[in-house]
Tab-separated table of C-alpha atoms in Angstrom:
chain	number	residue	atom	x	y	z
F	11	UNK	CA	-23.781	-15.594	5.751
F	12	UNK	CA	-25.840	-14.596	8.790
F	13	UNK	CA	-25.839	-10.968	10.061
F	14	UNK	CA	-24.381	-11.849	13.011
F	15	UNK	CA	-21.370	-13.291	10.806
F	16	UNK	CA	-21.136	-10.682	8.432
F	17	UNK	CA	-20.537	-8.186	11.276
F	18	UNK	CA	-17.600	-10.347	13.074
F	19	UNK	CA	-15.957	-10.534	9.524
F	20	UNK	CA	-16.624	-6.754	8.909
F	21	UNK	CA	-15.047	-5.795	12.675
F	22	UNK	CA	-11.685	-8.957	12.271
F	23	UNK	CA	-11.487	-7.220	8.487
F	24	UNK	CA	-11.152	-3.578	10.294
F	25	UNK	CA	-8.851	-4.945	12.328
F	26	UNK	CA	-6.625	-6.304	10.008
F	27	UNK	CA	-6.585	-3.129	7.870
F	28	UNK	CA	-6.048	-0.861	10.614
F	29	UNK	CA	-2.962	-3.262	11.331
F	30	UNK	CA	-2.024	-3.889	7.899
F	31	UNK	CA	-2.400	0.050	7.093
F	32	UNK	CA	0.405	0.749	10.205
F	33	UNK	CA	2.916	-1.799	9.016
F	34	UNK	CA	3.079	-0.559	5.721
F	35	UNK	CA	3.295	2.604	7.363
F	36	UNK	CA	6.468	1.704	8.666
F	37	UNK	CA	8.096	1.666	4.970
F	38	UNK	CA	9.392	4.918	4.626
F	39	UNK	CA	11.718	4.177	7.603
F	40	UNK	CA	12.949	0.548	6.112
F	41	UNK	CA	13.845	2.426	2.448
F	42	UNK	CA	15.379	5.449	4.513
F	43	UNK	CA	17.744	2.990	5.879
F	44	UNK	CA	18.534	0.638	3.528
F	45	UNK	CA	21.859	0.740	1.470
F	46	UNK	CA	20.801	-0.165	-1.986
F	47	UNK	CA	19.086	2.648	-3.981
F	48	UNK	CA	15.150	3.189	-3.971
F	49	UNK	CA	14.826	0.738	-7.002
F	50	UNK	CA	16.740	-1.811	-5.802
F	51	UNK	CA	15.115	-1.697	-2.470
F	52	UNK	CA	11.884	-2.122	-3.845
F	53	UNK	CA	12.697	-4.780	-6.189
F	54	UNK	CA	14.310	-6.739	-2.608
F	55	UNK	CA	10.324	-5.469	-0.984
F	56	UNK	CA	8.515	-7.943	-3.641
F	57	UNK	CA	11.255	-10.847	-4.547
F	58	UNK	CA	11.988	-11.816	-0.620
F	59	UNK	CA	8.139	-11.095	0.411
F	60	UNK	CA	7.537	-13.842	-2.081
F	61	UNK	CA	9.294	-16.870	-0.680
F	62	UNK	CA	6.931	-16.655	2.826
F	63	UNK	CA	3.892	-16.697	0.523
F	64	UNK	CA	5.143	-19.562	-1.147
F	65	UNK	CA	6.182	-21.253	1.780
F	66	UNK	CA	2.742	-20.931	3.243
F	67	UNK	CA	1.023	-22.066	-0.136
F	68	UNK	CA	3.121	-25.008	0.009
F	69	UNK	CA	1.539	-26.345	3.449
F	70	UNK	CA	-2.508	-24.654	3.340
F	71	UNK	CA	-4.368	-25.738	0.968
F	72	UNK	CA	-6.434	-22.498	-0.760
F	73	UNK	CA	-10.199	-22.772	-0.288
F	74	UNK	CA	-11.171	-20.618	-3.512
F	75	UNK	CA	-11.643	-21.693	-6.657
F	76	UNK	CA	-8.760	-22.108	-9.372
F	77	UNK	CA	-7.566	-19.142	-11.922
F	78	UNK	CA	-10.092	-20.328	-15.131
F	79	UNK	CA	-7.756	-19.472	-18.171
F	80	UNK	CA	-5.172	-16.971	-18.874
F	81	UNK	CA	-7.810	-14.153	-18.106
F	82	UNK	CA	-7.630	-15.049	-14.905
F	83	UNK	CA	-3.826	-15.100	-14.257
F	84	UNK	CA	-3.545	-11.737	-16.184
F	85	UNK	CA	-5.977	-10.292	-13.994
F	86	UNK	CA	-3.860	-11.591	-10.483
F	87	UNK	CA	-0.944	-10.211	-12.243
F	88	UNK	CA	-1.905	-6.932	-13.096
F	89	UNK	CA	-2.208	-5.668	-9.460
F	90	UNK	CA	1.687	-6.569	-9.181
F	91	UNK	CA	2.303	-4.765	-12.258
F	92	UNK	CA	0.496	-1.455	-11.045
F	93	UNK	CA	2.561	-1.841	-7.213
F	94	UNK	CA	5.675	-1.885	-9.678
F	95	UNK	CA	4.407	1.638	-11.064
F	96	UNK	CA	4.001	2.883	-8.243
F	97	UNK	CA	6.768	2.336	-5.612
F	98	UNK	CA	8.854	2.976	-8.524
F	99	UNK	CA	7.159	6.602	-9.335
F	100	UNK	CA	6.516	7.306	-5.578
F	101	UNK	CA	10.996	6.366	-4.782
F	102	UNK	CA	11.799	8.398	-7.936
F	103	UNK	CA	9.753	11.146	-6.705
F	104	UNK	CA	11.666	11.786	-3.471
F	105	UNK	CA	14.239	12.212	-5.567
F	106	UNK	CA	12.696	14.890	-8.098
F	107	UNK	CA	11.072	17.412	-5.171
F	108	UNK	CA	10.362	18.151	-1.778
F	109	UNK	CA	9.574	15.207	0.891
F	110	UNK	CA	6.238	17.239	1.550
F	111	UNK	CA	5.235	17.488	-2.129
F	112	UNK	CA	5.644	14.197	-2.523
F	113	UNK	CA	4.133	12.807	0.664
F	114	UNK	CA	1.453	14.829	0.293
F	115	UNK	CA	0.559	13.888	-3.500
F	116	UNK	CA	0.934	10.326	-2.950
F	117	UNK	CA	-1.528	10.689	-0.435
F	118	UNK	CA	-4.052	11.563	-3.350
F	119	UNK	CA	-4.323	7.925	-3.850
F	120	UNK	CA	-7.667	7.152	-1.834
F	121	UNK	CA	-9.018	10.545	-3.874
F	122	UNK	CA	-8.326	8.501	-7.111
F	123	UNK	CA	-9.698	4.959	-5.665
F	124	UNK	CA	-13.056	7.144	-4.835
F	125	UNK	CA	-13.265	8.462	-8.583
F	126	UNK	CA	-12.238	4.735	-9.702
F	127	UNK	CA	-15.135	3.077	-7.559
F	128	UNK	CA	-17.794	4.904	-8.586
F	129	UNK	CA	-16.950	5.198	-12.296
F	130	UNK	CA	-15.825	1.835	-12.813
F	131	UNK	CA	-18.004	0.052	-10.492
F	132	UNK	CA	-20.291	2.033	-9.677
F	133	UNK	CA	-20.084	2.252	-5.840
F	134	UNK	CA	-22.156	4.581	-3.763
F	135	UNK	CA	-20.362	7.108	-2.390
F	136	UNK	CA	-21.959	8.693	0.662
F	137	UNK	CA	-21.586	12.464	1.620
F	138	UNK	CA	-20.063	11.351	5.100
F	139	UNK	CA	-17.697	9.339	3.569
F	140	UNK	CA	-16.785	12.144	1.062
F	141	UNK	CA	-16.463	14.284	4.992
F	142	UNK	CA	-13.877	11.689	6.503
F	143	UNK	CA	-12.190	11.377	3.307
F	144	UNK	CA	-11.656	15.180	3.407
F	145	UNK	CA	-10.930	15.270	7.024
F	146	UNK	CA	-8.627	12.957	6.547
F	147	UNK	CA	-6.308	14.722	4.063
F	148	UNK	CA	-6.462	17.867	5.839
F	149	UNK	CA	-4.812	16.256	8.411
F	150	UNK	CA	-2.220	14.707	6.666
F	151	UNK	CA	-1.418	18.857	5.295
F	152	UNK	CA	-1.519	19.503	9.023
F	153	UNK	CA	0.950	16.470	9.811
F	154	UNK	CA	3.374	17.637	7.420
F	155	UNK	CA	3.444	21.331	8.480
F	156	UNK	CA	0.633	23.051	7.024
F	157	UNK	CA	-0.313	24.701	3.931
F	158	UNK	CA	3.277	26.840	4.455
F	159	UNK	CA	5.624	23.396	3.984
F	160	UNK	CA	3.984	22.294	0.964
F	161	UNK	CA	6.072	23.990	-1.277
F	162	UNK	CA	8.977	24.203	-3.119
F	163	UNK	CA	8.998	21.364	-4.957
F	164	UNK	CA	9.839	20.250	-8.695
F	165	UNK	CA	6.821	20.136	-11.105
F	166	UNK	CA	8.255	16.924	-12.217
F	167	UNK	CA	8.340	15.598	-9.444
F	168	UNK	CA	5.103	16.737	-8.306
F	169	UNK	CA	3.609	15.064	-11.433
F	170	UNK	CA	5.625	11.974	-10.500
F	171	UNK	CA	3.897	11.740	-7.171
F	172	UNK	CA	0.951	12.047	-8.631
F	173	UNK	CA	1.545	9.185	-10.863
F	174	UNK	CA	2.058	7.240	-7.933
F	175	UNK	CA	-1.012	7.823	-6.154
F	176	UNK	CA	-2.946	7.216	-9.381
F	177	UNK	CA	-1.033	3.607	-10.039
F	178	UNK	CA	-1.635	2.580	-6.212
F	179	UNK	CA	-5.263	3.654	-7.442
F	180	UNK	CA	-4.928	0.965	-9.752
F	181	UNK	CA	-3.682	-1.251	-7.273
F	182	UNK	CA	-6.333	-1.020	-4.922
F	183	UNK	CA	-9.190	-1.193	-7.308
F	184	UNK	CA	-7.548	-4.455	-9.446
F	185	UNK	CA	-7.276	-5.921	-5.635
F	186	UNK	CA	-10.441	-5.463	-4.795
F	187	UNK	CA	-11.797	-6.873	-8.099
F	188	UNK	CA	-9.911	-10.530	-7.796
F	189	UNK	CA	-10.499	-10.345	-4.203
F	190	UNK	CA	-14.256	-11.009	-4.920
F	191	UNK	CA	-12.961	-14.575	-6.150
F	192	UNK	CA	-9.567	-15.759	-4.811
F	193	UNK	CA	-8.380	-15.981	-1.616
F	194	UNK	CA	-5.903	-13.670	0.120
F	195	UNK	CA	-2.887	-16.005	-0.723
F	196	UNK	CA	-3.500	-16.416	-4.195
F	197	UNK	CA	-3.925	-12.943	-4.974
F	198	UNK	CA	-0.481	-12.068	-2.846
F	199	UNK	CA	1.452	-14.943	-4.812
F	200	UNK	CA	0.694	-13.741	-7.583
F	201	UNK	CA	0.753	-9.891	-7.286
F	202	UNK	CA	3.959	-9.861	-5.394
F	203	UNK	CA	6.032	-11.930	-8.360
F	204	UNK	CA	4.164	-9.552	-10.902
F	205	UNK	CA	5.981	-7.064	-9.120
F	206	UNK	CA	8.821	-8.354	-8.647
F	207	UNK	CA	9.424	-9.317	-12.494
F	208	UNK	CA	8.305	-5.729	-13.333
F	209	UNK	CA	10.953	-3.804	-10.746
F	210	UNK	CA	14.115	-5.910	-11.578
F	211	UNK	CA	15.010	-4.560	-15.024
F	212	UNK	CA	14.166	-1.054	-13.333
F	213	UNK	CA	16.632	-1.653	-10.794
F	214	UNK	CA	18.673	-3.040	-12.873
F	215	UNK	CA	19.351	-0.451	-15.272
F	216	UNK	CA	18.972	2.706	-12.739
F	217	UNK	CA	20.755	1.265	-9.823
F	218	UNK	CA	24.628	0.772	-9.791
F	219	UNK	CA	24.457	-1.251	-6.993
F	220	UNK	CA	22.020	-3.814	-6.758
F	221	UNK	CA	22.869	-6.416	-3.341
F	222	UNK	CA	23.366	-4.849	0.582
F	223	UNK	CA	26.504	-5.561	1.872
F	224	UNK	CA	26.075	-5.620	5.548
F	225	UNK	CA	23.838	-7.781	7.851
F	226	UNK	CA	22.130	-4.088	8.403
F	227	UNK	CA	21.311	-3.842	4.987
F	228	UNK	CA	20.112	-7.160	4.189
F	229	UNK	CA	17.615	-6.347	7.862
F	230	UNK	CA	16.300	-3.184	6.291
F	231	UNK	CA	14.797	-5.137	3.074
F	232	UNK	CA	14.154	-8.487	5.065
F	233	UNK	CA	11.846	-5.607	7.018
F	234	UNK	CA	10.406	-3.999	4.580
F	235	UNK	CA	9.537	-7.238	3.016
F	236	UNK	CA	8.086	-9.398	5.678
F	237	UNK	CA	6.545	-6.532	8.285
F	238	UNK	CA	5.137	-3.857	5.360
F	239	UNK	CA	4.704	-6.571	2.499
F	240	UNK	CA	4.056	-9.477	3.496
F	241	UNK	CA	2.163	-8.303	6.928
F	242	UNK	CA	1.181	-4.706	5.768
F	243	UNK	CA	-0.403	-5.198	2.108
F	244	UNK	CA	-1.509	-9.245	2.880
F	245	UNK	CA	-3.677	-7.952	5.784
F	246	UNK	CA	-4.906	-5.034	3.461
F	247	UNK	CA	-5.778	-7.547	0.900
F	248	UNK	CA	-7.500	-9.995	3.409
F	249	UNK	CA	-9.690	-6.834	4.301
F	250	UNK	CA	-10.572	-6.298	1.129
F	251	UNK	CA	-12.884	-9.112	0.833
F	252	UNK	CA	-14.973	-7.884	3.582
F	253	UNK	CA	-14.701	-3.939	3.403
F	254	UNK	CA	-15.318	-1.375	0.219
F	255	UNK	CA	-12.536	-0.975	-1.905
F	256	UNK	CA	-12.682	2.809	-1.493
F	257	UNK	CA	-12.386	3.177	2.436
F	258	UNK	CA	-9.418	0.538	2.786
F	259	UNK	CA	-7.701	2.694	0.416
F	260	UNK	CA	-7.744	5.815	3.548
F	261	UNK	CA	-5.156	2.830	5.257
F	262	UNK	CA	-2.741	4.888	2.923
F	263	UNK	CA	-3.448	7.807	5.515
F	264	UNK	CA	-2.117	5.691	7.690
F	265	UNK	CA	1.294	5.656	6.864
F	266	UNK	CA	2.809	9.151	7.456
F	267	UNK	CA	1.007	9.367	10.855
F	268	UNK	CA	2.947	6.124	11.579
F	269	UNK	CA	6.751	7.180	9.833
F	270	UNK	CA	6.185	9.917	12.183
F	271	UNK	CA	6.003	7.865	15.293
F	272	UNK	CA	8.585	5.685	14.279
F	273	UNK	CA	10.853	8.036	13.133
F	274	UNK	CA	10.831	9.804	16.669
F	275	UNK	CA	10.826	6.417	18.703
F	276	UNK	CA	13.615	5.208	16.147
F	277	UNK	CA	15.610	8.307	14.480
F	278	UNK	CA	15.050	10.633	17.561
F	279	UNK	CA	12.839	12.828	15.184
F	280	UNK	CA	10.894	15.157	17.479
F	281	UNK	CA	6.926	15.499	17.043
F	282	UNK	CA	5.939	18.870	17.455
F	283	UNK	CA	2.119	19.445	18.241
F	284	UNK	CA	1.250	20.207	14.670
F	285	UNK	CA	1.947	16.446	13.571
F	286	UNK	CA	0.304	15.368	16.503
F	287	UNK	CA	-2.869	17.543	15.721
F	288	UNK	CA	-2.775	16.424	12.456
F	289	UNK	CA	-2.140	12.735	13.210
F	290	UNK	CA	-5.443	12.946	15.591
F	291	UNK	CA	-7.192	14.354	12.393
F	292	UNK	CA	-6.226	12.003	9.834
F	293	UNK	CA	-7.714	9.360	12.162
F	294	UNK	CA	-11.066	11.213	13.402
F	295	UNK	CA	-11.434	11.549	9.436
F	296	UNK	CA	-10.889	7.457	8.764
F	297	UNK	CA	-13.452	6.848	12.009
F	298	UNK	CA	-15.760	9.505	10.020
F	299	UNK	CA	-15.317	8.035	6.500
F	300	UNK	CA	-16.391	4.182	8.584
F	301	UNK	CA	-19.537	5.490	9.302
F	302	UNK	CA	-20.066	6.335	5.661
């Protein structure tokens, strides 16, 4: 691939991240809103994001090459397996301690992917990138109120946030692995019915009610699974191919600058200037942590 190439793919995969990173941003609001319990709602985020995939598959025809063996399919699945993990740690948590604390610990995620990169495989990690990575969560503490609303939580629950952000972790880092060999469709097929079969006996057995029961309900998961799934995490995963594994992971950054906008365009949740300060931060640290 020519230089010229490489650097239309890197600025169309920035795009899509920056794009993909907002619509999953818009989550939060969709399992706010929805009628079924946090389990359930995230079982209805994989299992209806799976039929447009499958639709799709049905008439493209995948330019990568096929999964080899059964090391091959394990390794698609297990990024659907690690999603499971964590939307069910990261609902469970908002139930357990503070919306802060927990907002704030998921967060931790692109932290984790960082370690992850360079352990595993090895990655460079640049001291600017390390800056904007930094910047980045201070403004996300700033966005949530400061050092003086992060507090008061549940030390379960705080450990249960922070079992989310390591399991998206995983995510991330198994993504970016198969990305390196299947294509974008393949790896969401896959990874989204992983998940899927991994969150229904959750919601199963800690939900007592399972199915929505107005046309509202059945919008808020028809949302959550075609604008943050099957928009939000399949442009994310179409970046992948083209960006390091460890700076798409800051899209999670994203997402309370974005519940934040939506909540006060949607919920009529005022935006002081402390979240707006700290939304401007969040993204001078991801423009920092590009040039690294």
């Amino acid at each position: 691939m020519s230089s010229l190439a490489a650097s239309r793919h890197s600025r169309l995969a920035l795009i899509a991240l920056l794009i993909g990173g907002a619509a999953i941003g818009g989550s939060p609001i969709f399992v706010r809103l929805s009628e079924v319990g946090p389990m359930a709602t995230a079982f209805w985020r994989v299992s209806l994001a799976l039929l447009p995939f499958l639709l799709i598959s049905r008439v493209t025809k995948q330019a990568d090459e096929t999964p080899a063996g059964l090391r091959d399919y394990l390794f698609l699945a297990l990024p659907g397996a690690f999603l499971a993990i964590d939307l069910a740690a990261w609902h469970l948590s908002l139930t357990m301690t503070s919306v802060a604390n927990a907002t704030l610990l998921a967060n931790l995620a692109p932290v984790f992917v960082t370690i992850g990169s360079w352990l595993i495989f090895r990655t460079r990690i640049t001291p600017v990138f390390l800056a904007g990575l930094a910047l980045a969560l201070i403004g996300v503490i700033v966005l949530k109120g400061g050092p003086a609303a992060i507090g008061g939580g549940q030390l379960a629950g705080d450990a249960t946030a922070i079992v989310a952000a390591i399991f998206y972790a995983c995510y991330m880092l198994s993504l970016g692995h198969v990305r390196s060999r299947f294509s974008t469709l393949r790896i969401m097929i896959w990874t989204t019915f992983s998940a899927a079969v991994c969150m229904l006996p959750l919601a199963f057995f800690f939900e007592s009610g399972m199915v929505p029961v107005t046309l509202f309900g059945w919008a808020m998961v028809l949302g959550l699974a075609f604008i943050s799934h099957v928009g939000g995490q399949g442009l994310v995963t179409y970046a992948l191919a083209y960006l390091p594994t460890a700076f798409s992971s800051l899209t999670l950054l994203l997402q309370p600058v974005v519940a934040a906008i939506l909540a006060w365009l949607l919920l009529s949740e005022p935006i002081g200037l402390l979240q707006a300060v700290g939304g401007l931060i969040v993204l001078a640290g991801i423009l920092v942590a590009r040039r690294g």
